[in-house]
Tab-separated table of C-alpha atoms in Angstrom:
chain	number	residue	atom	x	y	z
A	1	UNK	CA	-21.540	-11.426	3.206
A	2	UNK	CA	-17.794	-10.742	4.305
A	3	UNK	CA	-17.796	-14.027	6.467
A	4	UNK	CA	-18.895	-16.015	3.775
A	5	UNK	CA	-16.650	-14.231	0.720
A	6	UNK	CA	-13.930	-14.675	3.123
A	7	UNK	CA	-14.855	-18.411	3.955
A	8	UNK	CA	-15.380	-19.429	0.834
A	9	UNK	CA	-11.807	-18.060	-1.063
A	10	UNK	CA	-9.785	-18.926	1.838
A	11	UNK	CA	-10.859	-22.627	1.833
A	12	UNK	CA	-11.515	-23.212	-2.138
A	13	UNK	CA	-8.753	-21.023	-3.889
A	14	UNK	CA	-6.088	-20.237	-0.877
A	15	UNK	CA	-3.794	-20.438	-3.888
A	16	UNK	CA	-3.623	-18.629	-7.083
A	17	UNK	CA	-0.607	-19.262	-8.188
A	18	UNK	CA	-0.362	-21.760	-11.700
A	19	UNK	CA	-2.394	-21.431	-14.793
A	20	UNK	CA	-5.234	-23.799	-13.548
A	21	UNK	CA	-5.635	-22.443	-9.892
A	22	UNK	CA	-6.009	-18.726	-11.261
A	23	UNK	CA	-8.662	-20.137	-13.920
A	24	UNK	CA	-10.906	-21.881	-11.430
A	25	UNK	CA	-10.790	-18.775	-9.450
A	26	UNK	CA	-11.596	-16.536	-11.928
A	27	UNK	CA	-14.814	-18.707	-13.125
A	28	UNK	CA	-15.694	-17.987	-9.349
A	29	UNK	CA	-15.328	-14.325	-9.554
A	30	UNK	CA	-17.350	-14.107	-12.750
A	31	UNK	CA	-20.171	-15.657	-11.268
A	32	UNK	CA	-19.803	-13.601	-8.033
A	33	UNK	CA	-19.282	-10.355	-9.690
A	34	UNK	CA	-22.646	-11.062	-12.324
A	35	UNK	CA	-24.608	-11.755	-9.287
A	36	UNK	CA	-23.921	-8.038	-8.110
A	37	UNK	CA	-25.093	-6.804	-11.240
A	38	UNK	CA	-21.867	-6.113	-12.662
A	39	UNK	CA	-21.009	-6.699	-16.411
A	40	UNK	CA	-17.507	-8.398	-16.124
A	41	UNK	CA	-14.955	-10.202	-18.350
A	42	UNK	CA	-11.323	-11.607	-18.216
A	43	UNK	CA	-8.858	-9.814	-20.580
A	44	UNK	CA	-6.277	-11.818	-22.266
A	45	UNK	CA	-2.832	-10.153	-23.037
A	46	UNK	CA	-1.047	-13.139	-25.534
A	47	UNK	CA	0.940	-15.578	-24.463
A	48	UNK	CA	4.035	-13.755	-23.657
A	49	UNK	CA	2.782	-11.435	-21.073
A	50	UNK	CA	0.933	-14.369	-20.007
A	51	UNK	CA	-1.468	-11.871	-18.083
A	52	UNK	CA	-5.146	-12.609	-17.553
A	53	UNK	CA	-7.307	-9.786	-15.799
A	54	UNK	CA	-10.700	-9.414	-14.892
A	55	UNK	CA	-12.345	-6.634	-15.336
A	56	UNK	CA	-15.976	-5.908	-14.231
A	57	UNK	CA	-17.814	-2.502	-16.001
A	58	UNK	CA	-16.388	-0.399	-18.879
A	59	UNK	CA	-13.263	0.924	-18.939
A	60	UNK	CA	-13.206	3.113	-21.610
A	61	UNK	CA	-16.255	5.273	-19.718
A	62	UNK	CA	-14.970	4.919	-16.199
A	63	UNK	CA	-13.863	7.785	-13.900
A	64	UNK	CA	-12.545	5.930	-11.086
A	65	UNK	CA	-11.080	2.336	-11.127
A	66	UNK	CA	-10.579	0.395	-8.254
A	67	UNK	CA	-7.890	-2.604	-8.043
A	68	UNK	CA	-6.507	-5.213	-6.571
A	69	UNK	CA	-4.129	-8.308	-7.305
A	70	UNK	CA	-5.582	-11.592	-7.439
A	71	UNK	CA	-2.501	-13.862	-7.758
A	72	UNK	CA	-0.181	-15.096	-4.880
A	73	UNK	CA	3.378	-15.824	-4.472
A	74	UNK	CA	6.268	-17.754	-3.993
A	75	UNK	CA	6.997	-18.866	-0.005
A	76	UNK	CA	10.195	-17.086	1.065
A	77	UNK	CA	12.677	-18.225	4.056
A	78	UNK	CA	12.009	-14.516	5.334
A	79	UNK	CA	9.046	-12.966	5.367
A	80	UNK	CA	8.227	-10.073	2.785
A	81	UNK	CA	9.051	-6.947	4.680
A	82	UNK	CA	7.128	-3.644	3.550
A	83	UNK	CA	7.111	-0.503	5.589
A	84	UNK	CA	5.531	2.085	3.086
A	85	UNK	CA	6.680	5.108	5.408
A	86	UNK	CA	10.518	4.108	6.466
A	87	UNK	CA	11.954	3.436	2.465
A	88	UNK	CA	15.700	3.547	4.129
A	89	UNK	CA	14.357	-0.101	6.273
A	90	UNK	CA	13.026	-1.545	3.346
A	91	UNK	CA	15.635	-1.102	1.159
A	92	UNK	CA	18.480	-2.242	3.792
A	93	UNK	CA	16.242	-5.240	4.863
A	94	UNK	CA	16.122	-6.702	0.858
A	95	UNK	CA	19.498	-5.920	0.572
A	96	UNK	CA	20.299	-7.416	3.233
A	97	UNK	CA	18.458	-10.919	2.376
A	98	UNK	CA	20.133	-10.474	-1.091
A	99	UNK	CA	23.973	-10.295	0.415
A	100	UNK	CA	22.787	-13.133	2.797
A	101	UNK	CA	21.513	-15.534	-0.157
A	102	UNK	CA	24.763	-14.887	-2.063
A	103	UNK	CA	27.218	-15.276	1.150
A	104	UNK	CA	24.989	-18.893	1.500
A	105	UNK	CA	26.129	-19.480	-1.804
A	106	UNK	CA	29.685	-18.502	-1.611
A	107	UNK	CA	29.970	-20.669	1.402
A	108	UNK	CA	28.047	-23.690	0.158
A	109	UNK	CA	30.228	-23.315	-2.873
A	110	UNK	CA	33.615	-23.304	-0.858
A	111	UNK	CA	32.183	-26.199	0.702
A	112	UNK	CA	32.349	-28.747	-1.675
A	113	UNK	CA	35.135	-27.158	-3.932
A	114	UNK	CA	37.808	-26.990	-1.107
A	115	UNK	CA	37.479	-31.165	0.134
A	116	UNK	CA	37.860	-32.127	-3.651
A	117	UNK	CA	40.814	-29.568	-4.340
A	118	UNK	CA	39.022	-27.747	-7.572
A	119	UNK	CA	39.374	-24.328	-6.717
A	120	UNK	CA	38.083	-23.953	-10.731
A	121	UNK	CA	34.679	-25.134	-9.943
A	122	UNK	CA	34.372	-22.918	-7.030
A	123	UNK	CA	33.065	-19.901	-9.231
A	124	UNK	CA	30.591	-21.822	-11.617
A	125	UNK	CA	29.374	-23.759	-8.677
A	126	UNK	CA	29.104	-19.893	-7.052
A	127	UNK	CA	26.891	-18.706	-9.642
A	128	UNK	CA	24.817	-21.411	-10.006
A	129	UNK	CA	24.061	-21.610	-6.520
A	130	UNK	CA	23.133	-17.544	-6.564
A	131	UNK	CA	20.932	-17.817	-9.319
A	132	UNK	CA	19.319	-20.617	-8.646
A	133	UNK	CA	18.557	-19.091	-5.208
A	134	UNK	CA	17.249	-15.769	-6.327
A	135	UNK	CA	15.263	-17.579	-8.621
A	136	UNK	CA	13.532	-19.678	-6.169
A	137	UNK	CA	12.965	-16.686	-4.173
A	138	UNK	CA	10.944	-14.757	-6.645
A	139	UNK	CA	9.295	-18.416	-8.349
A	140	UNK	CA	10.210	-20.992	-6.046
A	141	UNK	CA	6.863	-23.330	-4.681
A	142	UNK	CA	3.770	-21.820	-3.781
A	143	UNK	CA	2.989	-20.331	-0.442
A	144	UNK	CA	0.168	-21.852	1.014
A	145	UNK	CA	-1.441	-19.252	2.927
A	146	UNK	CA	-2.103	-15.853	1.759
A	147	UNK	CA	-4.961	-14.678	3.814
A	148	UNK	CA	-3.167	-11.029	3.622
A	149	UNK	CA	-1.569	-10.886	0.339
A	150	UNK	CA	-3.672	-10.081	-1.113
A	151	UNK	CA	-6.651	-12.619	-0.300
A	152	UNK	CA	-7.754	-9.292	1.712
A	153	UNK	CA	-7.249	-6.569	-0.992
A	154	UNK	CA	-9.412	-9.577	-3.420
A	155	UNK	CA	-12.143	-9.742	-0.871
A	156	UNK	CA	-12.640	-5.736	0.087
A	157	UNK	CA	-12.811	-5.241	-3.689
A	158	UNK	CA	-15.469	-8.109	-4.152
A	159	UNK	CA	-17.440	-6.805	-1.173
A	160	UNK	CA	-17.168	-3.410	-2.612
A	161	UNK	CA	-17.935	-4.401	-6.388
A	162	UNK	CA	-21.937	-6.304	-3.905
A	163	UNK	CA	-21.813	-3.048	-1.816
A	164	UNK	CA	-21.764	0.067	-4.011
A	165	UNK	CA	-23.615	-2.104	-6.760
A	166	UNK	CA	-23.066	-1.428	-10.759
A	167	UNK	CA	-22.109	2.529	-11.637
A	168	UNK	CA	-20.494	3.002	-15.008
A	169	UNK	CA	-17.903	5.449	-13.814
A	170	UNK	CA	-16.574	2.934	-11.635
A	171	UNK	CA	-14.398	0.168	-13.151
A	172	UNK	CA	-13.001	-2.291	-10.663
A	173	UNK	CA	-9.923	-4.321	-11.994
A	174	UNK	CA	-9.015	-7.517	-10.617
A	175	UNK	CA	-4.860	-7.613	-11.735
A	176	UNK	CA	-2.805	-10.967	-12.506
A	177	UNK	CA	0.927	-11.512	-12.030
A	178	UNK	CA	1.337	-8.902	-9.434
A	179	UNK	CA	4.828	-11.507	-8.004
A	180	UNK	CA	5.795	-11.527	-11.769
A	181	UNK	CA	7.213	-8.188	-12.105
A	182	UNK	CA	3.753	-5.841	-12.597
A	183	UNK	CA	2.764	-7.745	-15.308
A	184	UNK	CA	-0.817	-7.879	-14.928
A	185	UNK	CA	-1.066	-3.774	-14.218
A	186	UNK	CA	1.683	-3.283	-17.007
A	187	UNK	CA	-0.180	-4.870	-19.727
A	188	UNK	CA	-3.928	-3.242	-18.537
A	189	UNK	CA	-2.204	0.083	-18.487
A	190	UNK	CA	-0.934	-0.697	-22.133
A	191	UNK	CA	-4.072	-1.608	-23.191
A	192	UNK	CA	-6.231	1.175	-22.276
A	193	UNK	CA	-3.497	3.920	-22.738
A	194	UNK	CA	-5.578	7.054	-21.971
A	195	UNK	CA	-7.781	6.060	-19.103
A	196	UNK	CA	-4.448	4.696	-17.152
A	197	UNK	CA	-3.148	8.185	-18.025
A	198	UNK	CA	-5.758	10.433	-16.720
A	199	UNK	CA	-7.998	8.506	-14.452
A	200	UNK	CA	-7.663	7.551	-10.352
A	201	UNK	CA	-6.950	4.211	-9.780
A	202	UNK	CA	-7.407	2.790	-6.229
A	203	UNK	CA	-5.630	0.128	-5.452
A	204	UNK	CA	-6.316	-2.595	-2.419
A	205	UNK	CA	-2.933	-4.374	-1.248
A	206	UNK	CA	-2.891	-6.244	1.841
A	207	UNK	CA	-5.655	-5.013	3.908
A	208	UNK	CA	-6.254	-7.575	6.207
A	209	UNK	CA	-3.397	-7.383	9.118
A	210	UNK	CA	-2.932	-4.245	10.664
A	211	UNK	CA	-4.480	-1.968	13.201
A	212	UNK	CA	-3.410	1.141	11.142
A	213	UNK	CA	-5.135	1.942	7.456
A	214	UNK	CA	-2.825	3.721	5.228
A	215	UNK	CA	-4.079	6.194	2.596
A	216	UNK	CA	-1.335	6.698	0.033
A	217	UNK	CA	-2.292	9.279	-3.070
A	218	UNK	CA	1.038	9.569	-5.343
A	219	UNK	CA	2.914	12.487	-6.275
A	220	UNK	CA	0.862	13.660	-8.827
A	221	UNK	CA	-2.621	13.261	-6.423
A	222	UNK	CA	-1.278	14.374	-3.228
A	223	UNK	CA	-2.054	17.879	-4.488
A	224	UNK	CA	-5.747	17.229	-5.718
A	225	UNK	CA	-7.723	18.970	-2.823
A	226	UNK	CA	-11.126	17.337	-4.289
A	227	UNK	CA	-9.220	13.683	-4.009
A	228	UNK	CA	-8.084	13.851	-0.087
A	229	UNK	CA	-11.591	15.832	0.706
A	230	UNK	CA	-13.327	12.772	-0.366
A	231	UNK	CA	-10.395	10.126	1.549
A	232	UNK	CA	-10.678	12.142	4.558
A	233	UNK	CA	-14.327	12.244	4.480
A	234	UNK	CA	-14.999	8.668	3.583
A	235	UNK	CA	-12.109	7.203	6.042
A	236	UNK	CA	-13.025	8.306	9.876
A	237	UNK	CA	-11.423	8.210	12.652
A	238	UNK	CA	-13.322	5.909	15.392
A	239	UNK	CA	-14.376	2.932	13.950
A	240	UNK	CA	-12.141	-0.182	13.295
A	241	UNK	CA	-9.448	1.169	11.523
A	242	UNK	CA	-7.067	4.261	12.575
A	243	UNK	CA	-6.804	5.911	8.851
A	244	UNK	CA	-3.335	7.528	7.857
A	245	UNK	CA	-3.601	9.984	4.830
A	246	UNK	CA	-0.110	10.578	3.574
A	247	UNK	CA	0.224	13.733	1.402
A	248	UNK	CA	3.445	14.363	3.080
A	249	UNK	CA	7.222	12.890	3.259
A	250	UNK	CA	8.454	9.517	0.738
A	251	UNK	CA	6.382	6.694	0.896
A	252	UNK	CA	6.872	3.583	-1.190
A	253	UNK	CA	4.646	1.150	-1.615
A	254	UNK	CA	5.437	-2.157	-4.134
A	255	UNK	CA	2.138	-2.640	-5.525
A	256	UNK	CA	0.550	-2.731	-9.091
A	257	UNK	CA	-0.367	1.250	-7.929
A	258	UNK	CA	3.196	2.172	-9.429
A	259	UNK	CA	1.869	1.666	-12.920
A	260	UNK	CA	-0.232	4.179	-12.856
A	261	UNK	CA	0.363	8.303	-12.759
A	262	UNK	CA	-2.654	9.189	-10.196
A	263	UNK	CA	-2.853	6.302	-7.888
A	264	UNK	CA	-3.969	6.098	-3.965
A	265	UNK	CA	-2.542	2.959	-2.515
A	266	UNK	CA	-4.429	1.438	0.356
A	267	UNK	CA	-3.107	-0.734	2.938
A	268	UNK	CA	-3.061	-2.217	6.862
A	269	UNK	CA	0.093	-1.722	8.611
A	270	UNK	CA	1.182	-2.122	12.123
A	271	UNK	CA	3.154	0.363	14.035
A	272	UNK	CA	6.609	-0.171	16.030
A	273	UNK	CA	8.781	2.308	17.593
A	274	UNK	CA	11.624	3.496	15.657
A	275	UNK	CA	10.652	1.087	12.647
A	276	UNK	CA	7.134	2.940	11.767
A	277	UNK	CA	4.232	1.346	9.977
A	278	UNK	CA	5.079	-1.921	8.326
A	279	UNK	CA	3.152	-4.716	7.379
A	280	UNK	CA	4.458	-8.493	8.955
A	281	UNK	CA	4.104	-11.646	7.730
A	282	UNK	CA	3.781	-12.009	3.832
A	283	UNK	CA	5.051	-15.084	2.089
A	284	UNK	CA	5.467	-16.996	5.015
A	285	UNK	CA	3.433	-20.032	6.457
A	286	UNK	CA	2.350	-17.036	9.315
A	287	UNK	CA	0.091	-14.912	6.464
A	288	UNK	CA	-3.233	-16.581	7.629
A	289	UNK	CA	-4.625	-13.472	9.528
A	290	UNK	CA	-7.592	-11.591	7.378
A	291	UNK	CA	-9.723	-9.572	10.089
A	292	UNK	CA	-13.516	-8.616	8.958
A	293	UNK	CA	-13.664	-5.492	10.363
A	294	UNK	CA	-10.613	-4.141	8.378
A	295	UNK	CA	-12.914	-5.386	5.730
A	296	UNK	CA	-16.010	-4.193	6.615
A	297	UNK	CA	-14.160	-0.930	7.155
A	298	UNK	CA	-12.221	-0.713	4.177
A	299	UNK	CA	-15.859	-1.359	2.161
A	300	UNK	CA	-17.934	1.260	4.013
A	301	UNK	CA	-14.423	3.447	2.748
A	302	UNK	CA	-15.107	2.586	-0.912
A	303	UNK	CA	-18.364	3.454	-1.098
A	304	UNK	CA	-18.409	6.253	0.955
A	305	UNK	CA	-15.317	7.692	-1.377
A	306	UNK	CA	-17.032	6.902	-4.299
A	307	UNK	CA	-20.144	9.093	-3.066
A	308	UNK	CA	-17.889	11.926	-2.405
A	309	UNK	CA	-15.871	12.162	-5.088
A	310	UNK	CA	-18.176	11.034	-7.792
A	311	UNK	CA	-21.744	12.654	-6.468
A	312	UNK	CA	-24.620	11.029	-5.104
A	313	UNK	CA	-26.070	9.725	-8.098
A	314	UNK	CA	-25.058	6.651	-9.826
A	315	UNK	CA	-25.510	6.583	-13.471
């Protein structure tokens, strides 16, 4: 089933980026999601959010939601560094690539000001050239490949959703316009105001590339014995993936997770001396690697954790 989910997304809809691409693959995910048994539908949030979700069972009864984010992004001339567990290294490395954009832009400014003596049009020219390059950053052309972000966090949630089969206190959310600030989490959390308050949300974020399975509850669910019972149980040691629960220390993770108060964020990292867990690769031409067994292991996770922490019985 993974081979052929996987297969399937990666060849037809590698990109989910403009208005059209997202639609096609969202007519796919209906169909795929109604053929589990699931009762799903895409929620609209007007024209200026411009956010279209899909959500598959109810939830206004749910207990647990699982998500991930179905769009992709913008390619970037360096690739997306996250490292969840060393916030000092991700904040220096994007302000880094910021100062770096803007000295290009300084420099190609002084370029062509200084041979044509108009040291005027040096700071117009300066400012145009920032702007226009921080804008391509963020919604410059499409990447092409995406297999990791978050084609993987799509796919684990899809198997899941075939896996576990149709419980009502389960809601899975597939989220739009992750790369456009949130949007997509913002507008479901201001749609369904008290759920996104008081229920878990699991969220899937690039779970395909990485030896290492990270287990992130918030600040607010860290403490919840019941919560890391169930994650501990339901994510062993000894088969693909080497799980990581982190109820200890500052993590950050820049996912749709942030919208919402009790959140575990799930990811695959690698590990390097001195650097920590990180995860390589997104938003460049590289992002092509989506392994099965993190996959399969992430699945067998889900609906493990969902056994635990809900009961045995579905309803």
């Amino acid at each position: 089933m993974i081979e052929s989910l996987k297969k399937y997304m990666l060849t037809l809809h590698p990109v989910r980026r403009t208005a059209v691409q997202k639609r096609e693959f969202r007519q796919w995910l209906l169909r795929e999601l109604k053929r589990a048994g699931w009762k799903a539908e895409e929620e609209s949030y007007g024209r200026f959010n411009g956010s279209v979700n899909v959500v598959a069972g109810d939830p206004e009864r749910a207990e647990v939601f699982l998500c991930a984010h179905y769009d992709t992004g913008s390619r970037m001339l360096l690739p997306n560094f996250v490292s969840p567990t060393n916030v000092l290294a991700h904040i220096c490395y994007h302000l880094a690539s910021a100062l770096g954009l803007v000295a290009m832009a300084f420099l190609l400014s002084l370029a062509v000001s200084f041979p044509l003596n108009q040291p005027k049009l040096m700071l117009p020219l300066f400012l145009a050239l920032a702007v226009a390059g921080l804008w391509l950053a963020a919604y410059g052309p499409a990447n092409q490949e995406n297999a990791n972000g978050n084609s993987s966090g799509v796919l684990a949630l899809l198997a899941a959703a075939k896996e576990a089969g149709y419980d009502r206190r389960v809601c899975m959310v597939f989220l739009d316009n992750n790369e456009r600030t949130l949007l997509g989490a913002s507008a479901f959390k201001k749609r369904h105001v008290e759920q996104a308050s008081k229920r878990l949300f699991v969220n899937l974020d690039c779970v395909g590339d990485g030896e290492n399975l990270l287990l992130i509850p918030s600040k607010y669910s860290r403490w919840d014995g019941a919560l890391t019972e169930a994650l501990d149980a339901a994510f062993p040691e000894g088969e693909e993936l080497r799980p990581k629960l982190l109820v200890k220390g500052l993590q950050y993770y820049p996912s749709d997770g942030r919208k919402f108060k009790f959140r575990v964020d799930i990811c695959a990292c690698r590990y390097l001396a001195g650097l920590g867990y990180y995860i390589p690769r997104l938003r460049t031409k590289r992002d092509t690697v989506l392994e099965e067994g993190n996959i399969a292991y992430v699945v067998r996770g889900l609906v493990r954790f969902l056994t635990a922490y809900l009961g045995d019985k579905k309803e």
